[in-house]
C-alpha cells in the first residue's frame, strides 16, 4: 500500500490544531512567538558564498536578482506551501563602509532597490526575508561588522527594512565581546517591536559544548544556534556533523525545543557533492534532529530527485513535529547507526543509517521492542518514508529486516494502533 497524500494531510491538520493549543501555553524561552517548530527556508551561503562578481556571473552573484529569483521559485514550485518560508541573505551583501549616519548599507550595484524593497518583494510572495550580520570588527567576508556600540542601530535598521530573521555570525571578535553582544542583540531585536528570528553562531565559535557554552542561556536569548562548523559540499562534511551531534547528544538534545533549536547547518541536497542516497541521509537525520531546514542550492535548476527528497511530506511532517523533541542515536552497530525521534501521539521516526563504504547493502534485523517502542501493546503501523510505502502492522516482536545501502538510510515512520 502506498502512503496516500490524503492521510498525511489529515495528520497535518490535526498537528496544526495541536500547535495552536501549544501556543496558548506559556514557556520559558526567547519569547518572540517564533519557530514553535524548526524554521524552513533557503539560505545563500553554502552554494553562493561571497560571489560578488555580477558582471561575470550575473545569475549567481550575491544580488537582489538572486534572492528574487529564489523567492519566485519558492512561491511557484510548491516550496512555500510545504513550509519553506525564509529567503535568507548571508555574508557579502553590504558596502565596505557604513553610511553617513553610521548605518549598514546594501551594495547599490548589486542591490539597486535596497533591502527594504527586497523585503517588500519577498513579502508579496508570502515569504519572509532573512539577513546576515557579524558580531565583531568585520564579517567573515571582510564587510563592516556589528560592534557592541552599533548593535542597537543595526537592529533598528533591520527592523526598519522589515527583515524577519537575523543570522549573527562571530568572525573578528573574541569570547568576551560575544558574551556581551549576543545577549545585547537579543534585547535590541526585542526593543524594535518586530518579531525577528534570531540565529546565533555563538556556540560554534566556543567549541559547542559546556562549560564554554551555556545552552540554558542560549535558549533564553536565541531562536536557533549553530553548534558546529560550516557544512561543505561533501559526504565527509555531512557525516562529520552527524557524528558530532551523536557524540554530544546528551548535552545537545535537551537544549532543543519549541522556540529554540540546535542548527547543524544548511541542507546541501541539490548541489554537487552528495549522491542521491547521501542526500536522503542528510534529510533523514536533520528530520530526526528537529533541525532548521535551510536549503542552499539552486531552485531554478534543481533535479527532480533532489526536489523529491526536499519536498517529501512525511519527512517534513517528522521534522516539524509539534512535540519539538530532538531525536537521538540509540544503537551503534558498526557500520550501522539507528537514530530515533519521539513524535506526538505516541508516533516515532526511526532512521537506520549505513556509514559503510564497502559497496554491500547491510541488513539490520530488528523489531519494535528492540527499538524500545513498546507503549502500544497491540502494535504499530510501519511506513517507509522515502519509498512512500506501508510495510504493514507489526506486533512488538514482529521481525523487521531493514536493508540499508552504503552511505544510505532507511527511515521508518511508526504509528500506534492503540
Ligand atoms: C519582547 O520580550 C517580551 C518579554 O519576553 C515579549 O513578551 C515580547 O513578545 C517580545 N517582543 C518581541 C517583538 O520579540
Ligand atoms: C577589534 O578592533 C579593536 C579596536 O580596534 C581591537 O582592539 C581588537 O583587537 C579587534 N579585535 C579583533 C578580534 O580583531
Ligand atoms: C576583546 O575585544 C574587545 C573589543 O575589540 C577588546 O576591547 C578586548 O580587550 C578583547 N578582549 C580580550 C580578552 O582579548
Ligand atoms: C547558564 O545560564 C542560566 C540562564 O541565564 C543561568 O541561570 C545559569 O547560572 C548559567 N549557568 C552557568 C553554569 O553559568
Tab-separated table of C-alpha atoms and ligand atoms in Angstrom:
chain	number	residue	atom	x	y	z
A	1	UNK	CA	0.000	0.000	0.000
A	2	UNK	CA	1.267	3.413	-0.919
A	3	UNK	CA	1.151	6.117	1.729
A	4	UNK	CA	-1.509	8.477	0.491
A	5	UNK	CA	-1.065	12.254	0.421
A	6	UNK	CA	-4.561	12.499	1.918
A	7	UNK	CA	-3.629	10.536	5.035
A	8	UNK	CA	-0.601	12.718	5.637
A	9	UNK	CA	-2.691	15.818	5.042
A	10	UNK	CA	-5.266	14.953	7.718
A	11	UNK	CA	-2.495	14.197	10.209
A	12	UNK	CA	-1.046	17.593	9.345
A	13	UNK	CA	-4.382	19.284	10.073
A	14	UNK	CA	-4.511	17.609	13.445
A	15	UNK	CA	-0.935	18.659	14.015
A	16	UNK	CA	-1.718	22.328	13.362
A	17	UNK	CA	-4.545	22.126	15.901
A	18	UNK	CA	-2.119	20.782	18.477
A	19	UNK	CA	0.335	23.542	17.553
A	20	UNK	CA	-2.373	26.149	18.143
A	21	UNK	CA	-3.118	24.668	21.559
A	22	UNK	CA	0.577	24.626	22.417
A	23	UNK	CA	0.819	28.335	21.566
A	24	UNK	CA	-1.586	29.137	24.379
A	25	UNK	CA	0.740	27.639	26.998
A	26	UNK	CA	3.451	29.868	28.463
A	27	UNK	CA	7.044	28.669	28.040
A	28	UNK	CA	10.481	29.534	29.259
A	29	UNK	CA	12.392	30.537	26.156
A	30	UNK	CA	13.014	33.506	23.911
A	31	UNK	CA	9.540	34.981	23.828
A	32	UNK	CA	9.143	36.393	20.329
A	33	UNK	CA	6.465	33.892	19.363
A	34	UNK	CA	8.568	32.476	16.516
A	35	UNK	CA	9.646	28.997	15.400
A	36	UNK	CA	7.458	26.763	17.565
A	37	UNK	CA	8.656	24.213	15.001
A	38	UNK	CA	12.081	24.434	13.287
A	39	UNK	CA	12.296	27.204	10.668
A	40	UNK	CA	12.438	26.243	6.983
A	41	UNK	CA	13.707	28.179	4.025
A	42	UNK	CA	16.629	28.886	1.767
A	43	UNK	CA	19.986	30.479	2.557
A	44	UNK	CA	22.644	31.680	0.131
A	45	UNK	CA	25.927	30.816	1.844
A	46	UNK	CA	26.855	27.191	1.179
A	47	UNK	CA	26.134	27.373	-2.553
A	48	UNK	CA	26.826	31.024	-3.453
A	49	UNK	CA	29.449	32.083	-0.867
A	50	UNK	CA	30.894	35.545	-1.416
A	51	UNK	CA	30.398	35.601	-5.181
A	52	UNK	CA	30.086	39.339	-5.829
A	53	UNK	CA	31.138	39.412	-9.487
A	54	UNK	CA	27.834	40.257	-11.145
A	55	UNK	CA	29.487	41.200	-14.423
A	56	UNK	CA	30.984	37.764	-14.897
A	57	UNK	CA	28.255	35.747	-13.163
A	58	UNK	CA	25.011	37.765	-13.112
A	59	UNK	CA	22.771	34.780	-12.341
A	60	UNK	CA	24.680	33.543	-9.295
A	61	UNK	CA	26.268	36.593	-7.687
A	62	UNK	CA	25.015	37.876	-4.319
A	63	UNK	CA	22.426	40.389	-5.546
A	64	UNK	CA	18.754	41.219	-5.267
A	65	UNK	CA	18.270	39.307	-8.512
A	66	UNK	CA	19.425	36.071	-6.854
A	67	UNK	CA	17.094	36.452	-3.865
A	68	UNK	CA	14.135	37.500	-6.001
A	69	UNK	CA	14.688	34.501	-8.289
A	70	UNK	CA	14.733	32.139	-5.323
A	71	UNK	CA	11.624	33.781	-3.851
A	72	UNK	CA	9.870	33.266	-7.206
A	73	UNK	CA	10.808	29.602	-7.261
A	74	UNK	CA	9.780	29.098	-3.643
A	75	UNK	CA	6.391	30.671	-4.288
A	76	UNK	CA	5.750	28.944	-7.609
A	77	UNK	CA	7.247	25.474	-7.241
A	78	UNK	CA	5.451	24.267	-4.138
A	79	UNK	CA	8.131	25.076	-1.542
A	80	UNK	CA	6.179	27.771	0.275
A	81	UNK	CA	3.089	25.592	0.751
A	82	UNK	CA	5.282	22.937	2.353
A	83	UNK	CA	6.620	25.419	4.908
A	84	UNK	CA	9.831	26.683	3.273
A	85	UNK	CA	9.302	30.284	4.252
A	86	UNK	CA	12.535	32.227	4.800
A	87	UNK	CA	14.700	33.542	1.956
A	88	UNK	CA	17.911	34.370	3.717
A	89	UNK	CA	20.761	36.637	2.662
A	90	UNK	CA	24.175	35.667	4.023
A	91	UNK	CA	27.518	37.500	4.000
A	92	UNK	CA	28.752	39.990	1.372
A	93	UNK	CA	25.535	41.950	0.785
A	94	UNK	CA	26.732	45.314	2.102
A	95	UNK	CA	29.090	48.058	1.103
A	96	UNK	CA	32.515	48.119	2.742
A	97	UNK	CA	31.590	51.309	4.579
A	98	UNK	CA	28.653	52.419	6.711
A	99	UNK	CA	26.593	55.438	5.578
A	100	UNK	CA	26.947	58.992	6.911
A	101	UNK	CA	24.654	58.104	9.831
A	102	UNK	CA	26.652	55.005	10.688
A	103	UNK	CA	24.154	52.546	9.271
A	104	UNK	CA	24.947	49.405	7.293
A	105	UNK	CA	24.047	49.873	3.637
A	106	UNK	CA	23.474	47.386	0.834
A	107	UNK	CA	25.832	47.487	-2.146
A	108	UNK	CA	23.865	49.738	-4.549
A	109	UNK	CA	25.166	47.992	-7.659
A	110	UNK	CA	24.078	44.552	-6.557
A	111	UNK	CA	21.015	45.665	-4.577
A	112	UNK	CA	19.867	48.745	-6.560
A	113	UNK	CA	16.396	48.715	-4.966
A	114	UNK	CA	17.695	48.306	-1.428
A	115	UNK	CA	16.895	45.766	1.263
A	116	UNK	CA	13.534	47.309	2.199
A	117	UNK	CA	12.281	46.872	-1.383
A	118	UNK	CA	13.628	43.322	-1.424
A	119	UNK	CA	11.749	42.593	1.814
A	120	UNK	CA	8.584	44.020	0.238
A	121	UNK	CA	9.068	41.771	-2.782
A	122	UNK	CA	9.668	38.679	-0.672
A	123	UNK	CA	6.640	39.509	1.499
A	124	UNK	CA	4.477	39.952	-1.608
A	125	UNK	CA	5.269	36.310	-2.385
A	126	UNK	CA	4.058	35.205	1.038
A	127	UNK	CA	7.626	34.628	2.228
A	128	UNK	CA	9.989	36.114	4.801
A	129	UNK	CA	13.394	37.750	4.417
A	130	UNK	CA	16.488	36.912	6.446
A	131	UNK	CA	19.666	38.977	6.685
A	132	UNK	CA	23.194	38.465	7.968
A	133	UNK	CA	25.468	40.408	10.289
A	134	UNK	CA	28.580	39.614	12.296
A	135	UNK	CA	29.254	40.420	15.919
A	136	UNK	CA	32.832	41.629	15.501
A	137	UNK	CA	35.048	44.123	13.759
A	138	UNK	CA	34.300	42.641	10.318
A	139	UNK	CA	32.054	39.969	8.828
A	140	UNK	CA	33.832	36.741	7.893
A	141	UNK	CA	33.960	38.075	4.309
A	142	UNK	CA	35.532	41.380	5.409
A	143	UNK	CA	32.458	43.637	5.369
A	144	UNK	CA	31.592	46.005	8.231
A	145	UNK	CA	30.895	44.144	11.446
A	146	UNK	CA	28.427	44.874	14.211
A	147	UNK	CA	30.411	46.063	17.199
A	148	UNK	CA	28.999	46.413	20.697
A	149	UNK	CA	28.222	50.085	20.069
A	150	UNK	CA	26.366	49.513	16.779
A	151	UNK	CA	24.142	46.644	17.943
A	152	UNK	CA	21.076	48.788	18.636
A	153	UNK	CA	21.480	50.796	15.444
A	154	UNK	CA	21.823	47.656	13.320
A	155	UNK	CA	18.811	46.009	14.964
A	156	UNK	CA	16.779	49.154	14.297
A	157	UNK	CA	17.991	49.274	10.681
A	158	UNK	CA	16.976	45.661	10.058
A	159	UNK	CA	13.568	46.249	11.664
A	160	UNK	CA	13.052	49.414	9.562
A	161	UNK	CA	13.777	47.328	6.474
A	162	UNK	CA	11.117	44.855	7.716
A	163	UNK	CA	13.537	41.967	7.837
A	164	UNK	CA	12.199	38.799	9.508
A	165	UNK	CA	15.356	36.966	10.533
A	166	UNK	CA	18.912	37.766	11.540
A	167	UNK	CA	21.844	35.372	11.362
A	168	UNK	CA	24.520	36.838	13.615
A	169	UNK	CA	27.948	35.401	12.852
A	170	UNK	CA	31.048	35.678	15.039
A	171	UNK	CA	34.189	36.358	12.999
A	172	UNK	CA	36.704	39.008	14.116
A	173	UNK	CA	35.663	39.148	17.764
A	174	UNK	CA	36.562	37.391	20.999
A	175	UNK	CA	34.728	35.476	23.713
A	176	UNK	CA	34.106	38.487	25.921
A	177	UNK	CA	32.593	40.535	23.101
A	178	UNK	CA	30.389	37.570	22.217
A	179	UNK	CA	29.276	37.036	25.817
A	180	UNK	CA	28.016	40.603	25.940
A	181	UNK	CA	26.978	41.084	22.325
A	182	UNK	CA	24.735	38.096	21.640
A	183	UNK	CA	22.529	38.974	24.618
A	184	UNK	CA	22.585	42.642	23.762
A	185	UNK	CA	21.416	41.941	20.210
A	186	UNK	CA	18.613	39.754	21.559
A	187	UNK	CA	17.352	42.683	23.659
A	188	UNK	CA	17.883	45.130	20.805
A	189	UNK	CA	15.818	42.996	18.425
A	190	UNK	CA	13.096	42.743	21.049
A	191	UNK	CA	13.172	46.513	21.535
A	192	UNK	CA	12.400	47.079	17.848
A	193	UNK	CA	8.968	45.541	18.446
A	194	UNK	CA	9.319	43.440	15.302
A	195	UNK	CA	9.432	39.654	15.751
A	196	UNK	CA	12.769	38.733	14.152
A	197	UNK	CA	14.010	35.148	14.148
A	198	UNK	CA	17.395	35.315	15.841
A	199	UNK	CA	20.017	32.800	14.717
A	200	UNK	CA	23.193	32.863	16.806
A	201	UNK	CA	26.522	31.477	15.603
A	202	UNK	CA	27.955	31.971	19.099
A	203	UNK	CA	28.302	28.329	20.308
A	204	UNK	CA	30.073	27.254	17.094
A	205	UNK	CA	32.844	29.716	17.967
A	206	UNK	CA	33.180	28.364	21.514
A	207	UNK	CA	33.504	24.669	20.663
A	208	UNK	CA	29.782	23.978	21.011
A	209	UNK	CA	29.969	22.406	24.486
A	210	UNK	CA	29.797	23.368	28.172
A	211	UNK	CA	31.354	24.884	30.131
A	212	UNK	CA	32.187	27.427	27.376
A	213	UNK	CA	28.618	27.194	26.054
A	214	UNK	CA	25.583	27.705	28.294
A	215	UNK	CA	22.618	26.140	26.477
A	216	UNK	CA	20.124	27.338	29.071
A	217	UNK	CA	21.138	30.894	28.333
A	218	UNK	CA	21.094	30.350	24.557
A	219	UNK	CA	17.515	29.070	24.767
A	220	UNK	CA	16.550	32.286	26.518
A	221	UNK	CA	18.135	34.659	24.005
A	222	UNK	CA	18.267	32.909	20.591
A	223	UNK	CA	15.753	31.036	18.408
A	224	UNK	CA	18.346	28.859	16.700
A	225	UNK	CA	22.064	28.452	17.048
A	226	UNK	CA	24.880	26.931	15.086
A	227	UNK	CA	26.738	24.464	17.314
A	228	UNK	CA	29.444	23.238	14.982
A	229	UNK	CA	31.487	24.015	11.846
A	230	UNK	CA	30.048	25.067	8.480
A	231	UNK	CA	28.660	22.374	6.204
A	232	UNK	CA	30.652	21.912	2.997
A	233	UNK	CA	29.522	20.241	-0.203
A	234	UNK	CA	30.703	16.727	0.656
A	235	UNK	CA	29.648	13.487	2.339
A	236	UNK	CA	32.639	13.772	4.702
A	237	UNK	CA	31.313	17.087	5.932
A	238	UNK	CA	27.737	15.845	6.417
A	239	UNK	CA	28.969	12.695	8.170
A	240	UNK	CA	31.282	14.642	10.492
A	241	UNK	CA	28.353	16.838	11.539
A	242	UNK	CA	26.130	13.812	12.180
A	243	UNK	CA	28.888	12.144	14.204
A	244	UNK	CA	29.459	15.243	16.322
A	245	UNK	CA	25.733	15.522	17.100
A	246	UNK	CA	25.622	11.835	18.052
A	247	UNK	CA	28.693	12.053	20.245
A	248	UNK	CA	27.451	15.120	22.125
A	249	UNK	CA	23.745	14.380	22.175
A	250	UNK	CA	23.392	14.260	25.944
A	251	UNK	CA	24.251	17.956	26.035
A	252	UNK	CA	22.569	18.987	22.784
A	253	UNK	CA	19.304	17.053	22.852
A	254	UNK	CA	17.805	18.703	25.967
A	255	UNK	CA	18.740	22.165	24.632
A	256	UNK	CA	16.241	21.994	21.760
A	257	UNK	CA	12.511	22.607	21.934
A	258	UNK	CA	9.729	24.827	20.593
A	259	UNK	CA	11.120	28.315	20.009
A	260	UNK	CA	14.791	27.299	20.299
A	261	UNK	CA	16.664	24.800	18.125
A	262	UNK	CA	20.119	23.373	17.519
A	263	UNK	CA	21.199	24.113	13.937
A	264	UNK	CA	23.542	21.629	12.200
A	265	UNK	CA	23.625	23.989	9.177
A	266	UNK	CA	22.224	24.096	5.663
A	267	UNK	CA	20.835	21.273	3.520
A	268	UNK	CA	23.100	20.687	0.532
A	269	UNK	CA	20.756	18.389	-1.378
A	270	UNK	CA	20.614	19.563	-4.990
A	271	UNK	CA	24.272	20.632	-5.043
A	272	UNK	CA	27.310	18.748	-6.352
A	273	UNK	CA	28.768	16.698	-3.517
A	274	UNK	CA	26.180	14.162	-2.335
A	275	UNK	CA	24.815	11.055	-4.027
A	276	UNK	CA	21.040	10.506	-4.067
A	277	UNK	CA	21.359	8.169	-1.076
A	278	UNK	CA	23.616	10.545	0.860
A	279	UNK	CA	21.121	13.363	0.264
A	280	UNK	CA	18.458	11.178	1.863
A	281	UNK	CA	20.738	10.652	4.855
A	282	UNK	CA	21.119	14.381	5.445
A	283	UNK	CA	17.361	14.952	5.169
A	284	UNK	CA	16.524	11.979	7.413
A	285	UNK	CA	18.962	12.893	10.179
A	286	UNK	CA	18.010	16.592	10.015
A	287	UNK	CA	14.373	15.489	10.472
A	288	UNK	CA	15.314	13.296	13.452
A	289	UNK	CA	17.377	16.147	14.953
A	290	UNK	CA	14.493	18.653	14.695
A	291	UNK	CA	16.875	20.845	12.716
A	292	UNK	CA	16.128	24.050	10.890
A	293	UNK	CA	15.779	23.191	7.181
A	294	UNK	CA	17.563	25.873	5.185
A	295	UNK	CA	18.379	24.667	1.704
A	296	UNK	CA	21.406	26.149	-0.028
A	297	UNK	CA	21.046	25.126	-3.653
A	298	UNK	CA	19.785	26.387	-6.994
A	299	UNK	CA	15.995	26.099	-7.036
A	300	UNK	CA	15.987	27.228	-10.672
A	301	UNK	CA	17.747	24.097	-11.896
A	302	UNK	CA	17.260	21.561	-9.094
A	303	UNK	CA	16.784	17.959	-10.225
A	304	UNK	CA	13.536	16.068	-9.784
A	305	UNK	CA	15.289	13.599	-7.470
A	306	UNK	CA	16.632	16.311	-5.170
A	307	UNK	CA	13.265	18.054	-5.120
A	308	UNK	CA	11.515	14.797	-4.204
A	309	UNK	CA	13.743	14.454	-1.149
A	310	UNK	CA	13.346	18.057	-0.015
A	311	UNK	CA	9.596	18.069	-0.656
A	312	UNK	CA	8.870	14.690	0.949
A	313	UNK	CA	5.783	15.456	3.054
A	314	UNK	CA	6.344	12.730	5.579
A	315	UNK	CA	9.953	13.848	6.153
A	316	UNK	CA	8.720	17.400	6.675
A	317	UNK	CA	5.941	16.190	8.964
A	318	UNK	CA	8.560	14.428	11.099
A	319	UNK	CA	10.891	17.446	11.123
A	320	UNK	CA	8.013	19.773	12.047
A	321	UNK	CA	6.565	17.564	14.794
A	322	UNK	CA	4.935	19.804	17.376
A	323	UNK	CA	6.285	17.955	20.403
A	324	UNK	CA	9.592	19.536	19.375
A	325	UNK	CA	11.726	16.831	20.921
A	326	UNK	CA	15.094	16.273	19.237
A	327	UNK	CA	15.874	12.628	18.445
A	328	UNK	CA	18.890	10.599	19.481
A	329	UNK	CA	21.322	7.970	18.309
A	330	UNK	CA	20.068	4.841	20.139
A	331	UNK	CA	22.032	1.924	18.651
A	332	UNK	CA	25.518	1.722	17.179
A	333	UNK	CA	26.434	-1.487	15.416
A	334	UNK	CA	29.259	-0.567	13.065
A	335	UNK	CA	28.838	0.457	10.312
A	336	UNK	CA	25.130	0.887	11.128
A	337	UNK	CA	23.542	3.510	13.349
A	338	UNK	CA	19.938	3.756	14.486
A	339	UNK	CA	18.506	7.190	15.286
A	340	UNK	CA	15.088	7.579	16.875
A	341	UNK	CA	12.784	10.536	17.450
A	342	UNK	CA	9.630	10.563	19.579
A	343	UNK	CA	6.730	12.376	17.954
A	344	UNK	CA	3.278	13.469	19.098
A	345	UNK	CA	0.532	10.907	19.758
A	346	UNK	CA	2.985	8.097	20.515
A	347	UNK	CA	4.407	8.100	16.980
A	348	UNK	CA	8.084	7.545	16.186
A	349	UNK	CA	10.532	8.144	13.387
A	350	UNK	CA	13.491	5.763	13.208
A	351	UNK	CA	16.416	6.203	10.815
A	352	UNK	CA	18.767	3.322	10.001
A	353	UNK	CA	21.966	4.767	8.568
A	354	UNK	CA	24.786	2.761	6.993
A	355	UNK	CA	28.125	4.580	7.276
A	356	UNK	CA	29.901	1.758	5.456
A	357	UNK	CA	31.564	2.317	2.096
A	358	UNK	CA	32.291	-1.313	1.163
A	359	UNK	CA	29.617	-1.409	-1.515
A	360	UNK	CA	27.326	-4.005	0.032
A	361	UNK	CA	23.895	-3.146	1.419
A	362	UNK	CA	23.715	-4.265	5.058
A	363	UNK	CA	20.775	-5.788	6.755
A	364	UNK	CA	19.703	-4.940	10.243
A	365	UNK	CA	17.282	-7.471	11.714
A	366	UNK	CA	15.183	-5.832	14.400
A	367	UNK	CA	11.687	-5.459	15.848
A	368	UNK	CA	9.792	-2.676	17.589
A	369	UNK	CA	10.680	-3.785	21.116
A	370	UNK	CA	14.385	-3.834	20.189
A	371	UNK	CA	13.929	-0.184	19.168
A	372	UNK	CA	12.380	0.488	22.570
A	373	UNK	CA	8.979	1.131	21.057
A	374	UNK	CA	6.665	-0.719	23.409
A	375	UNK	CA	3.973	1.646	24.706
A	376	UNK	CA	1.209	0.296	22.453
A	377	UNK	CA	0.927	-3.427	23.146
A	378	UNK	CA	-1.365	-4.098	20.169
A	379	UNK	CA	1.356	-2.955	17.810
A	380	UNK	CA	2.132	-0.246	15.265
A	381	UNK	CA	1.654	0.605	11.618
A	382	UNK	CA	5.029	0.952	9.929
A	383	UNK	CA	5.755	3.087	6.854
A	384	UNK	CA	8.920	3.543	4.805
A	385	UNK	CA	9.176	7.323	4.453
A	386	UNK	CA	11.390	7.518	1.347
A	387	UNK	CA	9.748	4.615	-0.519
A	388	UNK	CA	6.323	6.040	0.499
A	389	UNK	CA	5.248	2.507	1.289
A	390	UNK	CA	3.099	0.926	4.009
A	391	UNK	CA	5.091	-2.007	5.340
A	392	UNK	CA	2.317	-3.457	7.471
A	393	UNK	CA	1.044	-3.667	11.009
A	394	UNK	CA	3.693	-5.007	13.325
A	395	UNK	CA	3.432	-6.535	16.780
A	396	UNK	CA	6.175	-5.576	19.197
A	397	UNK	CA	8.134	-8.736	18.346
A	398	UNK	CA	7.345	-8.983	14.605
A	399	UNK	CA	10.717	-9.313	12.839
A	400	UNK	CA	11.636	-6.311	10.673
A	401	UNK	CA	14.610	-6.755	8.359
A	402	UNK	CA	15.886	-3.352	7.316
A	403	UNK	CA	18.315	-3.314	4.375
A	404	UNK	CA	20.438	-0.179	4.132
A	405	UNK	CA	22.661	0.858	1.211
A	406	UNK	CA	26.249	2.051	1.791
A	407	UNK	CA	26.214	5.727	2.874
A	408	UNK	CA	22.453	5.422	2.756
A	409	UNK	CA	19.446	5.422	5.040
A	410	UNK	CA	16.049	3.848	5.637
A	411	UNK	CA	13.569	5.977	7.540
A	412	UNK	CA	10.574	4.336	9.197
A	413	UNK	CA	7.514	6.227	10.396
A	414	UNK	CA	5.754	4.288	13.146
A	415	UNK	CA	2.159	4.910	14.248
A	416	UNK	CA	0.481	3.211	17.241
A	417	UNK	CA	-2.681	1.197	16.632
A	418	UNK	CA	-3.924	1.833	20.184
B	1	LIG	C1	9.898	41.108	23.791
B	1	LIG	O1	10.012	40.397	25.013
B	1	LIG	C2	8.807	40.305	25.749
B	1	LIG	C3	9.125	39.655	27.081
B	1	LIG	O2	9.791	38.442	26.896
B	1	LIG	C4	7.781	39.531	24.922
B	1	LIG	O3	6.562	39.457	25.627
B	1	LIG	C5	7.572	40.223	23.597
B	1	LIG	O4	6.683	39.470	22.790
B	1	LIG	C6	8.895	40.407	22.886
B	1	LIG	N1	8.690	41.164	21.659
B	1	LIG	C7	9.297	40.888	20.503
B	1	LIG	C8	8.970	41.761	19.354
B	1	LIG	O5	10.109	39.989	20.389
B	2	LIG	C1	38.754	44.770	17.002
B	2	LIG	O1	39.105	46.124	16.979
B	2	LIG	C2	39.545	46.581	18.240
B	2	LIG	C3	39.670	48.105	18.159
B	2	LIG	O2	40.421	48.477	17.037
B	2	LIG	C4	40.849	45.893	18.608
B	2	LIG	O3	41.279	46.294	19.873
B	2	LIG	C5	40.586	44.373	18.635
B	2	LIG	O4	41.788	43.692	18.833
B	2	LIG	C6	39.952	43.905	17.359
B	2	LIG	N1	39.538	42.521	17.575
B	2	LIG	C7	39.790	41.567	16.687
B	2	LIG	C8	39.404	40.168	17.101
B	2	LIG	O5	40.291	41.738	15.622
B	3	LIG	C1	38.093	41.551	23.076
B	3	LIG	O1	37.788	42.542	22.116
B	3	LIG	C2	37.463	43.804	22.681
B	3	LIG	C3	36.914	44.712	21.606
B	3	LIG	O2	37.556	44.568	20.403
B	3	LIG	C4	38.685	44.346	23.370
B	3	LIG	O3	38.402	45.601	23.932
B	3	LIG	C5	39.086	43.369	24.453
B	3	LIG	O4	40.284	43.804	25.054
B	3	LIG	C6	39.285	41.968	23.911
B	3	LIG	N1	39.463	41.040	24.996
B	3	LIG	C7	40.406	40.111	25.013
B	3	LIG	C8	40.439	39.218	26.215
B	3	LIG	O5	41.198	39.965	24.102
B	4	LIG	C1	23.531	29.497	32.384
B	4	LIG	O1	22.568	30.492	32.126
B	4	LIG	C2	21.462	30.452	33.004
B	4	LIG	C3	20.396	31.388	32.463
B	4	LIG	O2	20.884	32.650	32.209
B	4	LIG	C4	21.927	30.787	34.382
B	4	LIG	O3	20.851	30.759	35.291
B	4	LIG	C5	22.981	29.769	34.791
B	4	LIG	O4	23.536	30.140	36.046
B	4	LIG	C6	24.104	29.677	33.783
B	4	LIG	N1	24.923	28.518	34.095
B	4	LIG	C7	26.232	28.627	34.239
B	4	LIG	C8	26.952	27.371	34.552
B	4	LIG	O5	26.814	29.689	34.120
